[in-house]
PDB file of C-alpha atoms in Angstrom:
ATOM      1  CA  GLU T  86     116.357 103.465  82.764  1.00  0.00           C
ATOM      2  CA  VAL T  87     114.364 105.582  85.196  1.00  0.00           C
ATOM      3  CA  HIS T  88     115.684 109.094  85.633  1.00  0.00           C
ATOM      4  CA  LEU T  89     114.370 111.723  88.045  1.00  0.00           C
ATOM      5  CA  VAL T  90     115.785 115.233  88.200  1.00  0.00           C
ATOM      6  CA  GLU T  91     114.564 117.654  90.839  1.00  0.00           C
ATOM      7  CA  SER T  92     115.169 121.378  90.486  1.00  0.00           C
ATOM      8  CA  GLY T  93     114.030 124.732  91.804  1.00  0.00           C
ATOM      9  CA  GLY T  94     115.516 124.627  95.276  1.00  0.00           C
ATOM     10  CA  GLY T  95     117.255 127.584  96.853  1.00  0.00           C
ATOM     11  CA  LEU T  96     117.223 130.095  99.664  1.00  0.00           C
ATOM     12  CA  VAL T  97     113.900 131.684 100.589  1.00  0.00           C
ATOM     13  CA  LYS T  98     112.754 133.829 103.504  1.00  0.00           C
ATOM     14  CA  PRO T  99     110.177 132.624 106.020  1.00  0.00           C
ATOM     15  CA  GLY T 100     106.707 133.249 104.675  1.00  0.00           C
ATOM     16  CA  GLY T 101     107.942 133.053 101.107  1.00  0.00           C
ATOM     17  CA  SER T 102     107.100 130.693  98.258  1.00  0.00           C
ATOM     18  CA  LEU T 103     109.013 128.347  96.023  1.00  0.00           C
ATOM     19  CA  ARG T 104     108.125 125.940  93.239  1.00  0.00           C
ATOM     20  CA  LEU T 105     110.020 122.705  92.769  1.00  0.00           C
ATOM     21  CA  SER T 106     110.015 120.632  89.597  1.00  0.00           C
ATOM     22  CA  CYS T 107     110.816 117.000  88.927  1.00  0.00           C
ATOM     23  CA  ALA T 108     111.552 115.891  85.375  1.00  0.00           C
ATOM     24  CA  ALA T 109     110.893 112.174  84.932  1.00  0.00           C
ATOM     25  CA  SER T 110     111.877 109.742  82.202  1.00  0.00           C
ATOM     26  CA  GLY T 111     112.226 106.009  81.607  1.00  0.00           C
ATOM     27  CA  PHE T 112     108.765 104.976  82.757  1.00  0.00           C
ATOM     28  CA  SER T 113     105.122 105.623  81.987  1.00  0.00           C
ATOM     29  CA  PHE T 114     104.831 108.807  84.046  1.00  0.00           C
ATOM     30  CA  SER T 115     101.155 109.454  83.430  1.00  0.00           C
ATOM     31  CA  ASN T 116     100.159 106.047  84.801  1.00  0.00           C
ATOM     32  CA  VAL T 117     101.831 106.282  88.200  1.00  0.00           C
ATOM     33  CA  TRP T 118     101.225 108.083  91.450  1.00  0.00           C
ATOM     34  CA  MET T 119     104.104 110.387  92.346  1.00  0.00           C
ATOM     35  CA  SER T 120     105.304 111.410  95.790  1.00  0.00           C
ATOM     36  CA  TRP T 121     107.508 114.068  97.322  1.00  0.00           C
ATOM     37  CA  VAL T 122     109.699 113.049 100.254  1.00  0.00           C
ATOM     38  CA  ARG T 123     111.929 115.426 102.188  1.00  0.00           C
ATOM     39  CA  GLN T 124     114.839 115.172 104.579  1.00  0.00           C
ATOM     40  CA  ALA T 125     115.828 117.974 106.918  1.00  0.00           C
ATOM     41  CA  PRO T 126     119.568 118.319 107.608  1.00  0.00           C
ATOM     42  CA  GLY T 127     120.678 115.519 109.914  1.00  0.00           C
ATOM     43  CA  LYS T 128     117.133 114.174 110.201  1.00  0.00           C
ATOM     44  CA  GLY T 129     115.121 111.284 108.821  1.00  0.00           C
ATOM     45  CA  LEU T 130     112.940 110.891 105.766  1.00  0.00           C
ATOM     46  CA  GLU T 131     109.510 112.508 105.823  1.00  0.00           C
ATOM     47  CA  TRP T 132     106.746 111.837 103.320  1.00  0.00           C
ATOM     48  CA  VAL T 133     105.341 115.143 102.083  1.00  0.00           C
ATOM     49  CA  GLY T 134     102.496 114.127  99.809  1.00  0.00           C
ATOM     50  CA  HIS T 135     101.467 112.430  96.597  1.00  0.00           C
ATOM     51  CA  ILE T 136      99.395 112.937  93.503  1.00  0.00           C
ATOM     52  CA  LYS T 137      97.479 110.098  91.943  1.00  0.00           C
ATOM     53  CA  SER T 138      97.459 109.383  88.247  1.00  0.00           C
ATOM     54  CA  LYS T 139      94.663 111.042  86.320  1.00  0.00           C
ATOM     55  CA  THR T 140      93.037 107.660  85.718  1.00  0.00           C
ATOM     56  CA  ASP T 141      92.860 107.323  89.510  1.00  0.00           C
ATOM     57  CA  SER T 142      91.334 110.806  89.835  1.00  0.00           C
ATOM     58  CA  GLY T 143      94.532 112.874  90.003  1.00  0.00           C
ATOM     59  CA  ALA T 144      93.737 113.676  93.635  1.00  0.00           C
ATOM     60  CA  THR T 145      96.357 114.708  96.137  1.00  0.00           C
ATOM     61  CA  ASP T 146      97.080 113.838  99.758  1.00  0.00           C
ATOM     62  CA  TYR T 147      99.465 115.610 102.107  1.00  0.00           C
ATOM     63  CA  ALA T 148     101.234 115.105 105.397  1.00  0.00           C
ATOM     64  CA  ALA T 149      99.792 117.175 108.237  1.00  0.00           C
ATOM     65  CA  PRO T 150     102.784 119.582 108.561  1.00  0.00           C
ATOM     66  CA  VAL T 151     102.385 120.818 104.967  1.00  0.00           C
ATOM     67  CA  LYS T 152      98.655 120.506 104.371  1.00  0.00           C
ATOM     68  CA  GLY T 153      97.169 123.794 103.258  1.00  0.00           C
ATOM     69  CA  ARG T 154     100.587 125.272 102.418  1.00  0.00           C
ATOM     70  CA  PHE T 155     101.961 122.887  99.770  1.00  0.00           C
ATOM     71  CA  THR T 156     100.325 121.885  96.483  1.00  0.00           C
ATOM     72  CA  ILE T 157     101.399 119.007  94.274  1.00  0.00           C
ATOM     73  CA  SER T 158     100.550 119.035  90.581  1.00  0.00           C
ATOM     74  CA  ARG T 159     101.640 117.251  87.445  1.00  0.00           C
ATOM     75  CA  ASP T 160     101.983 117.879  83.724  1.00  0.00           C
ATOM     76  CA  ASP T 161     101.752 114.492  82.071  1.00  0.00           C
ATOM     77  CA  SER T 162     102.423 115.988  78.647  1.00  0.00           C
ATOM     78  CA  LYS T 163     105.879 117.008  79.909  1.00  0.00           C
ATOM     79  CA  ASN T 164     106.464 114.127  82.344  1.00  0.00           C
ATOM     80  CA  THR T 165     106.960 116.697  85.076  1.00  0.00           C
ATOM     81  CA  LEU T 166     105.914 116.823  88.716  1.00  0.00           C
ATOM     82  CA  PHE T 167     105.641 120.030  90.703  1.00  0.00           C
ATOM     83  CA  LEU T 168     105.611 121.050  94.343  1.00  0.00           C
ATOM     84  CA  GLN T 169     104.321 124.553  95.035  1.00  0.00           C
ATOM     85  CA  MET T 170     105.363 125.600  98.513  1.00  0.00           C
ATOM     86  CA  SER T 171     103.972 128.681 100.217  1.00  0.00           C
ATOM     87  CA  SER T 172     103.999 130.191 103.707  1.00  0.00           C
ATOM     88  CA  LEU T 173     107.359 128.549 104.143  1.00  0.00           C
ATOM     89  CA  LYS T 174     108.734 127.982 107.622  1.00  0.00           C
ATOM     90  CA  THR T 175     112.280 127.391 108.806  1.00  0.00           C
ATOM     91  CA  GLU T 176     111.311 123.807 109.561  1.00  0.00           C
ATOM     92  CA  ASP T 177     110.633 123.235 105.845  1.00  0.00           C
ATOM     93  CA  THR T 178     114.383 123.427 105.242  1.00  0.00           C
ATOM     94  CA  ALA T 179     115.258 120.087 103.683  1.00  0.00           C
ATOM     95  CA  VAL T 180     116.368 118.172 100.623  1.00  0.00           C
ATOM     96  CA  TYR T 181     113.259 117.395  98.587  1.00  0.00           C
ATOM     97  CA  TYR T 182     113.047 114.199  96.538  1.00  0.00           C
ATOM     98  CA  CYS T 183     110.451 113.077  94.016  1.00  0.00           C
ATOM     99  CA  THR T 184     109.711 109.390  93.621  1.00  0.00           C
ATOM    100  CA  PRO T 185     107.115 107.237  91.887  1.00  0.00           C
ATOM    101  CA  ASN T 186     104.960 105.187  94.267  1.00  0.00           C
ATOM    102  CA  ARG T 187     105.350 101.946  92.391  1.00  0.00           C
ATOM    103  CA  GLY T 188     108.003  99.934  90.652  1.00  0.00           C
ATOM    104  CA  PRO T 189     108.234  98.303  87.245  1.00  0.00           C
ATOM    105  CA  ASN T 190     105.741  95.527  88.013  1.00  0.00           C
ATOM    106  CA  ASP T 191     103.313  97.798  89.827  1.00  0.00           C
ATOM    107  CA  ASP T 192     104.862  96.742  93.135  1.00  0.00           C
ATOM    108  CA  TYR T 193     104.348  99.193  95.982  1.00  0.00           C
ATOM    109  CA  GLY T 194     107.435 101.044  97.158  1.00  0.00           C
ATOM    110  CA  PHE T 195     109.650 103.993  96.314  1.00  0.00           C
ATOM    111  CA  PHE T 196     111.864 102.202  93.816  1.00  0.00           C
ATOM    112  CA  HIS T 197     113.490 105.197  92.194  1.00  0.00           C
ATOM    113  CA  TRP T 198     114.851 108.447  93.553  1.00  0.00           C
ATOM    114  CA  GLY T 199     116.373 111.595  92.118  1.00  0.00           C
ATOM    115  CA  GLN T 200     119.348 113.409  93.587  1.00  0.00           C
ATOM    116  CA  GLY T 201     117.102 115.828  95.451  1.00  0.00           C
ATOM    117  CA  THR T 202     117.003 119.611  95.584  1.00  0.00           C
ATOM    118  CA  LEU T 203     117.839 121.626  98.686  1.00  0.00           C
ATOM    119  CA  VAL T 204     115.393 124.182 100.025  1.00  0.00           C
ATOM    120  CA  THR T 205     116.676 126.509 102.717  1.00  0.00           C
ATOM    121  CA  VAL T 206     114.211 128.720 104.570  1.00  0.00           C
ATOM    122  CA  SER T 207     116.058 131.410 106.459  1.00  0.00           C
ATOM    123  CA  SER T 208     115.960 135.141 107.033  1.00  0.00           C
TER     124      SER T 208
ATOM    125  CA  GLN I  14     100.627 111.646 112.483  1.00  0.00           C
ATOM    126  CA  SER I  15     103.611 110.207 114.342  1.00  0.00           C
ATOM    127  CA  ALA I  16     106.346 108.354 112.533  1.00  0.00           C
ATOM    128  CA  LEU I  17     106.809 104.616 112.757  1.00  0.00           C
ATOM    129  CA  THR I  18     109.069 103.603 115.648  1.00  0.00           C
ATOM    130  CA  GLN I  19     112.566 102.314 114.942  1.00  0.00           C
ATOM    131  CA  PRO I  20     115.550 101.930 117.270  1.00  0.00           C
ATOM    132  CA  ALA I  21     117.910 104.864 116.894  1.00  0.00           C
ATOM    133  CA  SER I  22     120.914 102.602 116.464  1.00  0.00           C
ATOM    134  CA  VAL I  23     121.982  99.005 116.129  1.00  0.00           C
ATOM    135  CA  SER I  24     125.399  97.468 115.751  1.00  0.00           C
ATOM    136  CA  GLY I  25     126.999  94.177 114.873  1.00  0.00           C
ATOM    137  CA  SER I  26     130.284  92.601 113.931  1.00  0.00           C
ATOM    138  CA  PRO I  27     131.178  91.425 110.428  1.00  0.00           C
ATOM    139  CA  GLY I  28     129.549  88.101 109.666  1.00  0.00           C
ATOM    140  CA  GLN I  29     126.864  88.473 112.301  1.00  0.00           C
ATOM    141  CA  SER I  30     123.152  89.046 111.731  1.00  0.00           C
ATOM    142  CA  ILE I  31     121.204  92.041 112.950  1.00  0.00           C
ATOM    143  CA  THR I  32     117.511  92.895 112.962  1.00  0.00           C
ATOM    144  CA  ILE I  33     115.924  96.328 112.833  1.00  0.00           C
ATOM    145  CA  SER I  34     112.346  96.643 114.010  1.00  0.00           C
ATOM    146  CA  CYS I  35     109.673  99.035 112.792  1.00  0.00           C
ATOM    147  CA  THR I  36     106.595  99.377 114.963  1.00  0.00           C
ATOM    148  CA  GLY I  37     103.379 101.004 113.879  1.00  0.00           C
ATOM    149  CA  THR I  38      99.694 100.401 114.401  1.00  0.00           C
ATOM    150  CA  SER I  39      96.848  98.462 112.855  1.00  0.00           C
ATOM    151  CA  SER I  40      96.242 101.544 110.687  1.00  0.00           C
ATOM    152  CA  ASP I  41      99.575 101.216 108.926  1.00  0.00           C
ATOM    153  CA  VAL I  42     102.126  98.403 109.393  1.00  0.00           C
ATOM    154  CA  GLY I  43      99.604  95.957 110.818  1.00  0.00           C
ATOM    155  CA  GLY I  44      96.881  96.710 108.333  1.00  0.00           C
ATOM    156  CA  TYR I  45      98.692  96.452 105.026  1.00  0.00           C
ATOM    157  CA  ASP I  46     101.424  94.420 103.394  1.00  0.00           C
ATOM    158  CA  TYR I  47     102.945  97.597 102.001  1.00  0.00           C
ATOM    159  CA  VAL I  48     105.997  97.943 104.229  1.00  0.00           C
ATOM    160  CA  SER I  49     109.248  98.984 102.565  1.00  0.00           C
ATOM    161  CA  TRP I  50     112.829  99.366 103.772  1.00  0.00           C
ATOM    162  CA  TYR I  51     115.422 101.852 102.519  1.00  0.00           C
ATOM    163  CA  GLN I  52     119.168 102.118 102.904  1.00  0.00           C
ATOM    164  CA  GLN I  53     120.792 105.541 102.858  1.00  0.00           C
ATOM    165  CA  TYR I  54     124.426 106.576 102.903  1.00  0.00           C
ATOM    166  CA  PRO I  55     125.368 110.087 104.046  1.00  0.00           C
ATOM    167  CA  GLY I  56     124.697 112.647 101.355  1.00  0.00           C
ATOM    168  CA  LYS I  57     123.089 110.106  99.050  1.00  0.00           C
ATOM    169  CA  ALA I  58     119.515 109.376  98.006  1.00  0.00           C
ATOM    170  CA  PRO I  59     117.745 106.440  99.678  1.00  0.00           C
ATOM    171  CA  LYS I  60     117.798 103.021  98.032  1.00  0.00           C
ATOM    172  CA  LEU I  61     114.920 100.564  98.220  1.00  0.00           C
ATOM    173  CA  MET I  62     116.017  97.287  99.821  1.00  0.00           C
ATOM    174  CA  ILE I  63     112.710  95.548 100.592  1.00  0.00           C
ATOM    175  CA  TYR I  64     109.191  96.184  99.294  1.00  0.00           C
ATOM    176  CA  GLU I  65     105.802  94.764 100.246  1.00  0.00           C
ATOM    177  CA  VAL I  66     107.175  93.383 103.528  1.00  0.00           C
ATOM    178  CA  SER I  67     109.522  90.735 102.199  1.00  0.00           C
ATOM    179  CA  ASN I  68     110.373  91.218  98.535  1.00  0.00           C
ATOM    180  CA  ARG I  69     113.792  92.240  97.284  1.00  0.00           C
ATOM    181  CA  PRO I  70     114.196  94.439  94.202  1.00  0.00           C
ATOM    182  CA  SER I  71     116.455  93.141  91.491  1.00  0.00           C
ATOM    183  CA  GLY I  72     120.093  93.585  92.428  1.00  0.00           C
ATOM    184  CA  VAL I  73     119.643  93.678  96.196  1.00  0.00           C
ATOM    185  CA  SER I  74     121.675  91.081  98.059  1.00  0.00           C
ATOM    186  CA  ASN I  75     119.804  88.106  99.503  1.00  0.00           C
ATOM    187  CA  ARG I  76     121.510  88.922 102.794  1.00  0.00           C
ATOM    188  CA  PHE I  77     118.658  91.395 103.253  1.00  0.00           C
ATOM    189  CA  SER I  78     115.275  90.006 104.259  1.00  0.00           C
ATOM    190  CA  GLY I  79     112.033  91.417 105.603  1.00  0.00           C
ATOM    191  CA  SER I  80     109.139  90.110 107.647  1.00  0.00           C
ATOM    192  CA  LYS I  81     106.146  91.294 109.613  1.00  0.00           C
ATOM    193  CA  SER I  82     104.251  90.167 112.685  1.00  0.00           C
ATOM    194  CA  GLY I  83     101.241  92.130 113.826  1.00  0.00           C
ATOM    195  CA  ASN I  84     102.081  95.824 113.962  1.00  0.00           C
ATOM    196  CA  THR I  85     105.849  95.309 113.771  1.00  0.00           C
ATOM    197  CA  ALA I  86     107.933  94.812 110.653  1.00  0.00           C
ATOM    198  CA  SER I  87     111.553  93.728 110.694  1.00  0.00           C
ATOM    199  CA  LEU I  88     114.589  94.003 108.456  1.00  0.00           C
ATOM    200  CA  THR I  89     117.272  91.382 108.929  1.00  0.00           C
ATOM    201  CA  ILE I  90     120.751  91.652 107.499  1.00  0.00           C
ATOM    202  CA  SER I  91     122.752  88.454 107.642  1.00  0.00           C
ATOM    203  CA  GLY I  92     126.482  88.039 107.096  1.00  0.00           C
ATOM    204  CA  LEU I  93     127.046  91.668 108.050  1.00  0.00           C
ATOM    205  CA  GLN I  94     129.594  93.512 105.926  1.00  0.00           C
ATOM    206  CA  ALA I  95     131.338  96.839 106.376  1.00  0.00           C
ATOM    207  CA  GLU I  96     129.449  98.251 103.392  1.00  0.00           C
ATOM    208  CA  ASP I  97     126.156  97.683 105.208  1.00  0.00           C
ATOM    209  CA  GLU I  98     126.968 100.529 107.587  1.00  0.00           C
ATOM    210  CA  ALA I  99     124.306 103.106 106.749  1.00  0.00           C
ATOM    211  CA  ASP I 100     120.990 104.517 107.881  1.00  0.00           C
ATOM    212  CA  TYR I 101     117.898 102.379 107.397  1.00  0.00           C
ATOM    213  CA  TYR I 102     114.297 103.544 107.182  1.00  0.00           C
ATOM    214  CA  CYS I 103     111.024 101.675 107.056  1.00  0.00           C
ATOM    215  CA  SER I 104     107.849 103.024 105.504  1.00  0.00           C
ATOM    216  CA  SER I 105     104.223 101.997 105.236  1.00  0.00           C
ATOM    217  CA  ILE I 106     101.002 103.234 103.800  1.00  0.00           C
ATOM    218  CA  ARG I 107      98.318 104.365 106.228  1.00  0.00           C
ATOM    219  CA  SER I 108      94.566 104.062 106.297  1.00  0.00           C
ATOM    220  CA  THR I 109      94.409 107.823 105.771  1.00  0.00           C
ATOM    221  CA  ASN I 110      95.753 107.261 102.235  1.00  0.00           C
ATOM    222  CA  THR I 111      99.101 108.691 103.202  1.00  0.00           C
ATOM    223  CA  ASP I 112     102.556 107.205 103.605  1.00  0.00           C
ATOM    224  CA  VAL I 113     104.736 107.352 106.681  1.00  0.00           C
ATOM    225  CA  PHE I 114     108.403 106.682 107.393  1.00  0.00           C
ATOM    226  CA  GLY I 115     110.113 105.434 110.494  1.00  0.00           C
ATOM    227  CA  GLY I 116     112.527 107.682 112.346  1.00  0.00           C
ATOM    228  CA  GLY I 117     115.514 105.797 110.977  1.00  0.00           C
ATOM    229  CA  THR I 118     118.130 103.463 112.420  1.00  0.00           C
ATOM    230  CA  LYS I 119     121.871 103.965 112.215  1.00  0.00           C
ATOM    231  CA  LEU I 120     123.646 100.666 111.652  1.00  0.00           C
ATOM    232  CA  THR I 121     127.234 100.472 112.817  1.00  0.00           C
ATOM    233  CA  VAL I 122     129.461  97.596 111.749  1.00  0.00           C
ATOM    234  CA  LEU I 123     131.995  97.119 114.514  1.00  0.00           C
TER     235      LEU I 123
END
């Protein structure tokens, strides 16, 4: 069974930094692209970015609002995904979810989700 | 990088069918068969309902179906039930090697 557990959220001041983690199990983590998706309070889902598998270069892509401020990385030896957030703004306040880009048969879609971790940016 | 366009709300009575549209461009919805649909209850994580335009994951009711025509994808729910009342989001990949979600649609079962 796929299990995703996000952690590291909390309260941070504008301009500050925070690092989120996502512990994954139940699938071949190293072989899949992983994404972060966020949801501001009362708002819709927003794709944040993804990291490709190392066999696909391990490159990252980001949504425009976070590009240059957020960095996604992965530790395949620990089946863990990271989101390093810096220069945080109040509009980054959201629940952050990690999710693999593909399902069990390599089908494209966000099949599995964790419970999310809340990041609050406020002075 | 604007979101895909969905109606803010739709409603229907039990037993009826409803359709939620998701409009993008030839650089996302129209250019790829990688449209997905998600159901979300308040305070809960999203759940995948349709992937690759029209495929249902195991365990999803066959009352849910997806389609696409040009730059617009659609989610149809037939035989509407009270438990279908939720928020629904579409998503697609984009030519810029990014993903994008729709703004979301609140479904009310009357």
